[in-house]
mmCIF file of C-alpha atoms in Angstrom:
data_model
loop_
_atom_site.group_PDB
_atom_site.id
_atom_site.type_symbol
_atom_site.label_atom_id
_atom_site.label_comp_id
_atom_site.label_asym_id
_atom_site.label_seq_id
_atom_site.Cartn_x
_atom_site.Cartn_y
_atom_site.Cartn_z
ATOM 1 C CA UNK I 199 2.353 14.475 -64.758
ATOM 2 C CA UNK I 200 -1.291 14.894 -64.488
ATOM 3 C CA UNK I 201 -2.435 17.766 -62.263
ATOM 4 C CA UNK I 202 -5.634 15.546 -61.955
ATOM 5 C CA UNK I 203 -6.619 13.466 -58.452
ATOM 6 C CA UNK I 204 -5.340 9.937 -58.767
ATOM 7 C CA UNK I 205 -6.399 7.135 -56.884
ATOM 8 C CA UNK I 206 -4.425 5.831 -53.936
ATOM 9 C CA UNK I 207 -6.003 3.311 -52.371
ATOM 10 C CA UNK I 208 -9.423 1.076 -53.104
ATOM 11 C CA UNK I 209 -11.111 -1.015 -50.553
ATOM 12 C CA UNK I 210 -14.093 -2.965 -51.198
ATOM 13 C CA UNK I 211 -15.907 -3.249 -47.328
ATOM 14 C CA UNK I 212 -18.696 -5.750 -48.058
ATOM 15 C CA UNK I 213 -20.281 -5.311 -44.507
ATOM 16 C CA UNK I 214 -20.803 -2.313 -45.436
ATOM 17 C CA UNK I 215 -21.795 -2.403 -49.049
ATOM 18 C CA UNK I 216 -19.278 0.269 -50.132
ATOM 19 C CA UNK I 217 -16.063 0.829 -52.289
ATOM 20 C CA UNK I 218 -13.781 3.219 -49.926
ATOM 21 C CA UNK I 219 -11.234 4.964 -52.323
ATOM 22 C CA UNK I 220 -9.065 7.438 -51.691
ATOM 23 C CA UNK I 221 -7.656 10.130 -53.482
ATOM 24 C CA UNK I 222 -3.428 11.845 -52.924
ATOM 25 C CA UNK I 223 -5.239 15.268 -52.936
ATOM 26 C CA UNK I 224 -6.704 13.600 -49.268
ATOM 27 C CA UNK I 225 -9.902 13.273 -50.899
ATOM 28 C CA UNK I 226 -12.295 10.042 -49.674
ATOM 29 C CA UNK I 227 -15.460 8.593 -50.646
ATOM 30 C CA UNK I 228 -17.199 5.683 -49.372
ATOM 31 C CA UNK I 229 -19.476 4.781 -52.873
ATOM 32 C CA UNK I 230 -22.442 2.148 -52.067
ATOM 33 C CA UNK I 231 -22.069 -1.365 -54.147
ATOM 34 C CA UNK I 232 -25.736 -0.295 -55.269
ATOM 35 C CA UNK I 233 -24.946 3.264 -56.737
ATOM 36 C CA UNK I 234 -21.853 2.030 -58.513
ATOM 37 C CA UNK I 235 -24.372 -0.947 -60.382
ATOM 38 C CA UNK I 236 -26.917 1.548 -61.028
ATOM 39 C CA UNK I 237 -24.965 4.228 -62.778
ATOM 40 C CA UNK I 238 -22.378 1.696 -64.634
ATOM 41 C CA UNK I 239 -20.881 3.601 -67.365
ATOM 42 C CA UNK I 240 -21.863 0.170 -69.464
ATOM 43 C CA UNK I 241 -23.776 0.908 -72.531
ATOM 44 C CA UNK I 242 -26.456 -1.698 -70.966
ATOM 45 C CA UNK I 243 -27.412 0.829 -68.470
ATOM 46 C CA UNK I 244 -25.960 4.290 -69.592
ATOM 47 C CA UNK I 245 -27.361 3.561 -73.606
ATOM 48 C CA UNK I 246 -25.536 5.191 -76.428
ATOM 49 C CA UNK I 247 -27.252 8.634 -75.506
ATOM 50 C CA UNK I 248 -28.495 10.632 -72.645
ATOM 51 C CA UNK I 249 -31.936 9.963 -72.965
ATOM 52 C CA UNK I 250 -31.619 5.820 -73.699
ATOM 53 C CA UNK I 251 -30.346 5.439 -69.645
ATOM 54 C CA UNK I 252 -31.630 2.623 -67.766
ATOM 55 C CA UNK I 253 -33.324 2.747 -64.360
ATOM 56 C CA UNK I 254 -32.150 -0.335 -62.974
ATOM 57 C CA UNK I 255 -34.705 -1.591 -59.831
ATOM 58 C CA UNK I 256 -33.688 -3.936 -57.149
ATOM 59 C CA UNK I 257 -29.937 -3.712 -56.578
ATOM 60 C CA UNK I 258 -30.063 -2.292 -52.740
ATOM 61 C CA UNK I 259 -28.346 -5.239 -51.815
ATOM 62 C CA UNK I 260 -26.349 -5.756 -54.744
ATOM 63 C CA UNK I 261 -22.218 -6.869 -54.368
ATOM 64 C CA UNK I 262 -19.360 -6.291 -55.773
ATOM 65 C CA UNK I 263 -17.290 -9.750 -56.367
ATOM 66 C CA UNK I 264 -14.349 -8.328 -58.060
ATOM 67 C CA UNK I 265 -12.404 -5.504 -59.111
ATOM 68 C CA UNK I 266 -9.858 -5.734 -62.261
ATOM 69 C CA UNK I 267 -7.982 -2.850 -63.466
ATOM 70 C CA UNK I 268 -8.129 -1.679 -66.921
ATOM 71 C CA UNK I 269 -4.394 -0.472 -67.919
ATOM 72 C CA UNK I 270 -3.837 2.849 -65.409
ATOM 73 C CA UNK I 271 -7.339 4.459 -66.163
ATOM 74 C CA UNK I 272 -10.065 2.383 -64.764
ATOM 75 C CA UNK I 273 -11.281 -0.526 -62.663
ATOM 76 C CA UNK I 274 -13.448 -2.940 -64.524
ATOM 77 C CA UNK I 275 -16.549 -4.266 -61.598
ATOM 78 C CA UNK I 276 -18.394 -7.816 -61.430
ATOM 79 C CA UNK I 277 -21.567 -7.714 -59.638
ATOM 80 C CA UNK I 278 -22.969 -10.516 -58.238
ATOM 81 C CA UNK I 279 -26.092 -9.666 -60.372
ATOM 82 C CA UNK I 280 -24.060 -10.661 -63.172
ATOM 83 C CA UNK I 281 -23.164 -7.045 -64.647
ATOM 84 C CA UNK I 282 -19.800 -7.230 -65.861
ATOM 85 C CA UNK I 283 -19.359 -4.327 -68.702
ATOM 86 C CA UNK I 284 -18.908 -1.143 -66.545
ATOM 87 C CA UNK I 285 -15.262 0.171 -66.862
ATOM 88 C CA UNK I 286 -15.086 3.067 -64.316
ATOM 89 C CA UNK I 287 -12.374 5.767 -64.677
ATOM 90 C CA UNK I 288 -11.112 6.579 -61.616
ATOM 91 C CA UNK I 289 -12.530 10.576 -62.774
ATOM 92 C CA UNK I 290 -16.068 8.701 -62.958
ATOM 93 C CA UNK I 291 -15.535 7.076 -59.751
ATOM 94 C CA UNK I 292 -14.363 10.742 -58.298
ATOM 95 C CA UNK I 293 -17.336 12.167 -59.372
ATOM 96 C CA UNK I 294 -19.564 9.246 -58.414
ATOM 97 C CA UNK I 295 -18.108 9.634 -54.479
ATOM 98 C CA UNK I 296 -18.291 13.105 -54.757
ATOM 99 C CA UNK I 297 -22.382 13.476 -55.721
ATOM 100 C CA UNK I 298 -23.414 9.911 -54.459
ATOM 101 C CA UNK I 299 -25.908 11.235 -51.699
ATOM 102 C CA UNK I 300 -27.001 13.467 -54.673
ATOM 103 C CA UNK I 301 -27.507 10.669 -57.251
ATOM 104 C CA UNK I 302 -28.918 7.703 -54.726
ATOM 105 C CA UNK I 303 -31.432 10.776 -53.627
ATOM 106 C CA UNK I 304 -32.052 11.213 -57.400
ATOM 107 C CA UNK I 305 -32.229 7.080 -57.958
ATOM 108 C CA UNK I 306 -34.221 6.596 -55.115
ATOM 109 C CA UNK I 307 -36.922 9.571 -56.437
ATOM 110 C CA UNK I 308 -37.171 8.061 -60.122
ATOM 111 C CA UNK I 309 -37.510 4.026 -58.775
ATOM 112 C CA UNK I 310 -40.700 5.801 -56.450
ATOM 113 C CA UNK I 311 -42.016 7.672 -59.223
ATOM 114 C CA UNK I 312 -42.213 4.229 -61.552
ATOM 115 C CA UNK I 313 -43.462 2.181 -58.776
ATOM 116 C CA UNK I 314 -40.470 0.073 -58.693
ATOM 117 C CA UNK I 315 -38.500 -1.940 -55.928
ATOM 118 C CA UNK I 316 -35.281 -0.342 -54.521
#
C-alpha cells in the first residue's frame, strides 16, 4: 500500500473547461482543459530536456474529448486540438491542481512576453 494520494474520482465539466479530481486524502482540484494541453507531459511539448519545452499559444478554449486510463498510473487525454500523446500520472495531475494558478500565471507571462495569442 502506497502512502501516496490516489485518485478517487475524475470529472471532466466542459462548461466549465476543467477536470475536477479528487484525491482520498480530501484533496480537490479543479485543473483548466487549457493548462492540462499546455503542460502535457508529451515529448511534443515537454521535449526530451528541460530547456527543449514548448510554449504552446492559443489553447484558452481548448477541450478535452476523452479520458483513457493507462493501467493504474495514469490517464491518457485527447484534445480536440488533436494532441493525443500526454499520459498524466495521477502524481503529475496532483501537482498540476495543486500549482495551476501558479503555472497558468507563469503561461500566461511567457505567451505576453513572445507576443503570442492565449
Amino acid at each position: 500500500m502506497s502512502d501516496r494520494p490516489w485518485p478517487t474520482r475524475l470529472s471532466f465539466k466542459a462548461s466549465d473547461g476543467v477536470l475536477d479530481i479528487a484525491y482520498d486524502d480530501g484533496a480537490r482540484f479543479a485543473i483548466p482543459f487549457e493548462l492540462l494541453r499546455v503542460e502535457s507531459p508529451s515529448a511534443e511539448v515537454q521535449g526530451h530536456s528541460p530547456d527543449q519545452k514548448k510554449l504552446v499559444p492559443g489553447k484558452s478554449n481548448v477541450r478535452v474529448m476523452s479520458a483513457d486510463t493507462v493501467g493504474r498510473y495514469a490517464v491518457r487525454l485527447s484534445f480536440d486540438d488533436g494532441h493525443d500523446s500526454g499520459i498524466f500520472s495521477w502524481d503529475y495531475l496532483r501537482e498540476l491542481g495543486e500549482n495551476s494558478d501558479t503555472l497558468l500565471s507563469a503561461y500566461k507571462d511567457r505567451l505576453k512576453a513572445a507576443g503570442l495569442p492565449r
